[in-house]
Amino acid sequence: MAVSHIGNKLLISFFVIVTSTACKHFVAESVPLSNTVQAALYDSTSVFFADFASYGELKSLPIGIFDADTTSMALLEAFESLDCYNNVTGEEEIDGIPDFAGEYFQYYTSTDDNKCFESTIFLMKNNYWNSVDKNRSKIVIAGGNISSKNGLDDMIAVTENSGTGVKVITAVEAGVRAVFDELSSDIGSDFTVAVLCKNSTIISGAYSESFKKVATERNLTPRISLVFQPISIKIVDSVQIFQKDIETLVKKLMADDSKSQLKFLIMDGMDEELINAANEIFDRYRNTFINGTYLYRNILSDNILCINPSVCAAKECYQILRNDNNLALRITDQRVDYFYGI
């Protein structure tokens, strides 16, 4: 992995090299369970113990969401508003009815990105850390700066070994999987993926780890240049400021030695207004003609796809719950129970 600094911006480029065959999950079966996972599964005296044997049927339980980003509700809002599927047939088409109509949610926020395992256990327990009773969760959705270094392996290990049928989706990985889903069969060519995110997400290495992980799972060897652009504001409420970030990104791409074309732009909470704003900047640079040359067309592809990881996670969740016959299918309104950590 090559790392270079341009001004006060961080540029990371890497080539994903696959050294193992495709697998269902990043954690191999031969890897022993960590002490914390063993405590959650077997040690009734541990604060992590969740008594999974009494979990029961999943269908009526809420969807569990935790997010370390306390400045944004983008992840929860993506679930509440998702309308990408026909609620009767399950086909991918808008029908004017929220896909998670009638579902209950448990939304847990914590300021600590490193507590994803603890957050998973919290959502799977039937009480608020051995005090107030609450519902368990039928699936766990992780937002924030989640990477394997911060407990993702343990999250997957505890759900896989719990016997409950509960599955884990991380928004970062869902966004990365969406990138690979959009790739053509010609995956051998170089291309660039730009990620607009908080500095803490860059430092966590969540996206770098996830691209390598998903490539390994799919037994692919793409040559990807990852470029990170720190976002200027915590909540994107100014199109003009957002467009300045896009302009900075384009200039960064021009300074990158790889000069591979930008094909994907990933940013959480990206709506249609921001997508149009980004495309406006890309089109302007793409059509810049100086001294007989279109200066930016070698770094900007004709069709740059915008990926919203929260929406990707919500779509994966719907597909899993529908395939497992675990959608609640209530005729009542959605409901959210909020929990706050430290």
Coordinates of C-alpha atoms in Angstrom, one line a residue:
M1 CA 0.0 0.0 0.0
A2 CA 1.4 3.4 -1.0
V3 CA 0.7 6.4 1.1
S4 CA 1.4 10.0 0.0
H5 CA 0.5 13.4 1.4
I6 CA -0.7 16.2 -0.8
G7 CA -0.9 19.5 1.2
N8 CA -2.9 18.6 4.2
K9 CA -4.9 15.8 2.4
L10 CA -4.3 12.1 2.6
L11 CA -4.0 10.0 -0.5
I12 CA -4.0 6.3 -0.3
S13 CA -3.5 4.0 -3.3
F14 CA -3.4 0.3 -3.2
F15 CA -3.7 -2.8 -5.3
V16 CA -6.0 -5.5 -4.0
I17 CA -4.1 -8.8 -4.2
V18 CA -6.0 -12.0 -3.5
T19 CA -4.1 -14.8 -1.9
S20 CA -6.9 -17.1 -0.8
T21 CA -10.1 -18.6 -2.3
A22 CA -13.5 -17.1 -2.0
C23 CA -15.2 -17.7 1.4
K24 CA -18.5 -16.8 3.0
H25 CA -17.0 -14.7 5.7
F26 CA -13.6 -13.1 6.4
V27 CA -13.2 -15.1 9.6
A28 CA -12.0 -18.6 8.8
E29 CA -13.5 -21.5 10.6
S30 CA -10.1 -22.6 11.9
V31 CA -9.6 -19.4 13.8
P32 CA -10.2 -19.9 17.5
L33 CA -12.9 -17.9 19.2
S34 CA -11.6 -14.9 21.2
N35 CA -12.0 -14.7 24.9
T36 CA -14.8 -12.1 24.6
V37 CA -16.7 -14.2 22.1
Q38 CA -16.4 -17.2 24.4
A39 CA -17.6 -15.2 27.3
A40 CA -20.7 -14.0 25.3
L41 CA -21.5 -17.6 24.3
Y42 CA -20.7 -19.6 27.4
D43 CA -19.9 -17.5 30.5
S44 CA -23.1 -16.7 32.4
T45 CA -21.2 -14.5 34.8
S46 CA -19.9 -12.2 32.1
V47 CA -21.4 -8.9 31.2
F48 CA -21.3 -10.0 27.6
F49 CA -23.3 -13.2 28.2
A50 CA -26.6 -13.1 26.2
D51 CA -28.3 -16.4 26.9
F52 CA -28.7 -17.1 23.2
A53 CA -30.5 -20.4 23.9
S54 CA -33.6 -18.4 24.8
Y55 CA -33.5 -16.2 21.7
G56 CA -36.7 -17.5 20.1
E57 CA -38.2 -16.7 16.7
L58 CA -36.7 -13.7 14.9
K59 CA -39.6 -12.5 12.7
S60 CA -41.3 -10.3 15.3
L61 CA -38.1 -8.8 16.7
P62 CA -36.8 -5.3 15.8
I63 CA -34.0 -4.5 13.4
G64 CA -30.9 -3.5 15.5
I65 CA -28.9 -0.6 14.3
F66 CA -25.8 0.9 15.9
D67 CA -23.8 3.9 14.7
A68 CA -20.8 5.7 16.1
D69 CA -21.7 8.8 14.2
T70 CA -23.7 10.8 16.7
T71 CA -23.9 13.8 14.3
S72 CA -26.0 12.1 11.6
M73 CA -29.1 9.9 11.5
A74 CA -28.4 8.9 7.9
L75 CA -28.2 5.2 8.6
L76 CA -31.6 5.0 10.4
E77 CA -33.2 7.4 8.0
A78 CA -32.1 5.2 5.1
F79 CA -34.0 2.2 6.7
E80 CA -37.1 4.2 7.5
S81 CA -37.5 5.7 4.0
L82 CA -36.2 2.8 1.8
D83 CA -38.6 2.2 -1.1
C84 CA -36.7 0.1 -3.6
Y85 CA -38.8 -3.1 -3.6
N86 CA -42.3 -4.2 -4.3
N87 CA -43.6 -5.2 -0.9
V88 CA -45.7 -8.0 -2.3
T89 CA -43.4 -9.6 -4.8
G90 CA -40.0 -8.6 -3.5
E91 CA -39.0 -7.5 -6.9
E92 CA -36.7 -4.4 -7.1
E93 CA -39.2 -1.7 -8.0
I94 CA -40.7 1.3 -6.3
D95 CA -44.3 0.8 -5.1
G96 CA -44.8 3.9 -2.9
I97 CA -44.7 1.9 0.3
P98 CA -41.7 1.9 2.6
D99 CA -39.9 -1.5 2.3
F100 CA -39.7 -1.7 6.1
A101 CA -43.3 -0.6 6.8
G102 CA -44.4 -2.0 10.1
E103 CA -40.9 -2.9 11.3
Y104 CA -39.6 -2.0 14.7
F105 CA -36.1 -0.7 15.2
Q106 CA -33.6 -0.5 18.0
Y107 CA -31.1 2.4 17.4
Y108 CA -28.0 2.5 19.6
T109 CA -25.4 5.2 19.3
S110 CA -22.0 5.4 20.9
T111 CA -19.2 7.9 20.6
D112 CA -16.7 5.1 20.6
D113 CA -15.9 3.5 17.2
N114 CA -14.1 0.7 18.8
K115 CA -17.1 -0.8 20.7
C116 CA -18.8 -2.5 17.8
F117 CA -18.6 -5.9 19.5
E118 CA -20.1 -4.6 22.7
S119 CA -22.8 -2.8 20.6
T120 CA -23.7 -6.0 18.8
I121 CA -24.0 -7.8 22.2
F122 CA -26.2 -5.0 23.5
L123 CA -28.5 -5.3 20.6
M124 CA -28.7 -9.1 21.0
K125 CA -29.4 -9.0 24.7
N126 CA -32.9 -8.8 26.2
N127 CA -32.0 -6.2 28.7
Y128 CA -30.1 -2.9 29.0
W129 CA -26.8 -4.2 30.5
N130 CA -28.6 -6.4 33.0
S131 CA -31.0 -3.7 34.1
V132 CA -34.1 -2.6 32.1
D133 CA -35.7 -5.2 29.9
K134 CA -35.7 -4.6 26.1
N135 CA -36.2 -6.6 22.9
R136 CA -33.5 -8.6 21.2
S137 CA -32.6 -7.8 17.6
K138 CA -33.3 -10.1 14.6
I139 CA -30.4 -8.6 12.5
V140 CA -27.5 -6.2 13.4
I141 CA -26.6 -3.3 11.2
A142 CA -23.3 -1.5 12.0
G143 CA -22.6 2.1 10.9
G144 CA -19.6 4.3 11.7
N145 CA -15.9 3.4 11.2
I146 CA -16.2 -0.3 11.5
S147 CA -13.2 -2.4 10.4
S148 CA -11.8 -5.8 11.3
K149 CA -9.3 -4.1 13.6
N150 CA -12.1 -2.8 15.7
G151 CA -14.0 -6.0 16.5
L152 CA -15.7 -6.9 13.2
D153 CA -14.3 -10.5 13.4
D154 CA -15.7 -10.9 16.8
M155 CA -19.1 -9.5 15.8
I156 CA -19.4 -12.1 13.0
A157 CA -18.0 -14.9 15.1
V158 CA -20.5 -14.4 18.0
T159 CA -23.5 -14.3 15.6
E160 CA -22.4 -17.3 13.6
N161 CA -21.8 -19.4 16.8
S162 CA -24.9 -18.1 18.7
G163 CA -27.3 -20.5 16.9
T164 CA -29.8 -17.6 16.7
G165 CA -29.8 -17.0 12.9
V166 CA -28.9 -13.3 13.5
K167 CA -26.7 -11.9 10.8
V168 CA -24.4 -8.8 10.7
I169 CA -24.2 -6.1 8.0
T170 CA -21.8 -3.2 8.1
A171 CA -22.6 -0.1 6.1
V172 CA -19.0 0.2 4.9
E173 CA -18.9 -3.3 3.5
A174 CA -22.3 -3.0 2.0
G175 CA -21.1 0.1 0.1
V176 CA -18.0 -1.8 -1.0
R177 CA -20.0 -4.8 -2.2
A178 CA -22.2 -2.3 -4.2
V179 CA -19.0 -1.2 -6.0
F180 CA -18.1 -4.8 -7.0
D181 CA -21.7 -5.5 -8.0
E182 CA -21.5 -2.7 -10.5
L183 CA -18.2 -3.8 -12.1
S184 CA -18.2 -5.3 -15.6
S185 CA -16.6 -8.6 -16.4
D186 CA -13.5 -6.7 -17.4
I187 CA -12.3 -6.3 -13.8
G188 CA -8.6 -6.3 -14.8
S189 CA -8.4 -2.6 -15.7
D190 CA -7.2 0.0 -13.2
F191 CA -9.8 2.3 -11.7
T192 CA -10.2 4.8 -8.9
V193 CA -12.8 4.8 -6.0
A194 CA -13.1 8.1 -4.1
V195 CA -14.5 8.1 -0.6
L196 CA -15.8 11.3 1.0
C197 CA -15.9 10.8 4.8
K198 CA -14.7 12.0 8.2
N199 CA -11.0 12.0 9.1
S200 CA -11.7 9.3 11.7
T201 CA -13.0 7.0 9.0
I202 CA -9.8 7.4 7.0
I203 CA -7.7 6.8 10.1
S204 CA -9.7 3.6 10.9
G205 CA -8.7 1.9 7.7
A206 CA -12.3 0.6 7.4
Y207 CA -12.6 1.1 3.6
S208 CA -9.1 -0.2 2.8
E209 CA -9.8 -3.3 4.9
S210 CA -13.2 -3.8 3.4
F211 CA -12.1 -3.6 -0.2
K212 CA -9.5 -6.3 0.4
K213 CA -11.9 -8.4 2.3
V214 CA -14.7 -8.3 -0.3
A215 CA -12.2 -8.9 -3.1
T216 CA -11.0 -12.0 -1.2
E217 CA -14.6 -13.3 -0.6
R218 CA -15.3 -13.0 -4.4
N219 CA -11.9 -14.4 -5.5
L220 CA -11.2 -11.2 -7.5
T221 CA -8.0 -9.4 -8.2
P222 CA -9.0 -5.8 -9.1
R223 CA -6.4 -3.0 -9.3
I224 CA -8.1 -0.2 -7.3
S225 CA -6.7 3.2 -6.3
L226 CA -8.6 4.4 -3.2
V227 CA -8.6 8.2 -2.8
F228 CA -10.0 9.8 0.4
Q229 CA -11.3 13.3 0.7
P230 CA -12.1 14.5 4.2
I231 CA -15.5 16.0 4.2
S232 CA -15.6 19.7 5.3
I233 CA -18.8 19.5 7.4
K234 CA -20.2 16.9 9.8
I235 CA -23.7 17.1 8.3
V236 CA -23.8 17.9 4.6
D237 CA -26.2 20.9 4.7
S238 CA -24.5 23.1 2.2
V239 CA -24.3 22.1 -1.5
Q240 CA -21.7 24.8 -2.1
I241 CA -19.3 23.5 0.5
F242 CA -19.9 19.9 -0.8
Q243 CA -19.0 21.1 -4.3
K244 CA -15.7 22.6 -3.0
D245 CA -14.9 19.2 -1.6
I246 CA -15.6 17.6 -5.0
E247 CA -13.3 20.2 -6.7
T248 CA -10.5 19.4 -4.2
L249 CA -11.0 15.8 -4.9
V250 CA -10.6 16.3 -8.7
K251 CA -7.4 18.3 -8.2
K252 CA -6.1 15.5 -5.9
L253 CA -6.8 13.0 -8.7
M254 CA -4.8 15.1 -11.1
A255 CA -1.8 15.0 -8.7
D256 CA -2.0 11.3 -8.2
D257 CA 0.7 9.4 -10.1
S258 CA -1.7 6.4 -10.9
K259 CA -3.9 8.6 -13.2
S260 CA -6.5 5.8 -13.3
Q261 CA -10.1 6.9 -14.0
L262 CA -12.5 7.7 -11.2
K263 CA -15.5 5.4 -11.6
F264 CA -17.1 5.4 -8.1
L265 CA -17.8 8.1 -5.5
I266 CA -18.8 6.8 -2.0
M267 CA -20.3 9.0 0.6
D268 CA -22.8 8.3 3.4
G269 CA -26.0 10.2 3.2
M270 CA -25.6 11.2 -0.4
D271 CA -29.0 12.1 -1.8
E272 CA -30.2 13.1 -5.3
E273 CA -29.4 16.8 -4.7
L274 CA -25.8 16.1 -3.8
I275 CA -25.4 13.6 -6.6
N276 CA -26.5 16.3 -9.1
A277 CA -24.2 18.8 -7.4
A278 CA -21.2 16.3 -7.8
N279 CA -22.1 15.6 -11.4
E280 CA -22.2 19.3 -12.2
I281 CA -18.6 19.7 -11.0
F282 CA -17.5 16.5 -12.8
D283 CA -19.1 17.7 -16.0
R284 CA -17.4 21.1 -15.8
Y285 CA -14.0 19.5 -15.4
R286 CA -14.7 16.8 -18.0
N287 CA -15.4 19.5 -20.6
T288 CA -12.4 21.8 -19.7
F289 CA -10.5 22.2 -23.0
I290 CA -7.1 23.8 -22.9
N291 CA -4.4 23.9 -25.5
G292 CA -6.2 21.3 -27.6
T293 CA -6.7 18.9 -24.8
Y294 CA -9.5 17.9 -22.5
L295 CA -7.3 17.9 -19.3
Y296 CA -9.5 15.9 -17.0
R297 CA -11.1 13.2 -19.2
N298 CA -8.2 10.7 -18.5
I299 CA -9.1 10.8 -14.7
L300 CA -12.9 11.2 -14.9
S301 CA -14.9 8.4 -16.4
D302 CA -18.0 9.2 -18.5
N303 CA -20.3 7.8 -15.8
I304 CA -19.2 8.1 -12.2
L305 CA -21.5 6.1 -10.0
C306 CA -22.4 7.5 -6.6
I307 CA -22.7 5.0 -3.7
N308 CA -24.6 5.7 -0.4
P309 CA -23.4 3.0 2.0
S310 CA -26.4 3.4 4.3
V311 CA -28.9 2.7 1.5
C312 CA -26.7 -0.3 0.4
A313 CA -26.9 -1.7 4.0
A314 CA -30.7 -1.1 4.1
K315 CA -31.1 -3.0 0.7
E316 CA -29.0 -5.9 1.9
C317 CA -31.0 -6.1 5.1
Y318 CA -34.3 -6.2 3.2
Q319 CA -33.1 -9.0 0.9
I320 CA -31.8 -11.0 3.9
L321 CA -34.9 -10.7 5.9
R322 CA -37.2 -11.4 3.0
N323 CA -35.1 -14.5 1.9
D324 CA -35.1 -15.8 5.5
N325 CA -38.9 -15.0 5.9
N326 CA -38.1 -12.7 8.8
L327 CA -39.9 -9.5 7.6
A328 CA -42.5 -8.6 10.3
L329 CA -45.2 -7.6 7.7
R330 CA -47.1 -5.7 10.3
I331 CA -49.9 -3.3 9.3
T332 CA -48.8 -0.9 12.1
D333 CA -46.5 2.1 11.8
Q334 CA -42.7 1.9 12.2
R335 CA -41.4 2.3 15.7
V336 CA -37.9 3.2 16.9
D337 CA -36.5 2.7 20.4
Y338 CA -33.4 4.8 21.0
F339 CA -30.5 3.8 23.3
Y340 CA -27.4 5.8 24.0
G341 CA -23.9 4.6 25.0
I342 CA -20.8 6.5 25.9

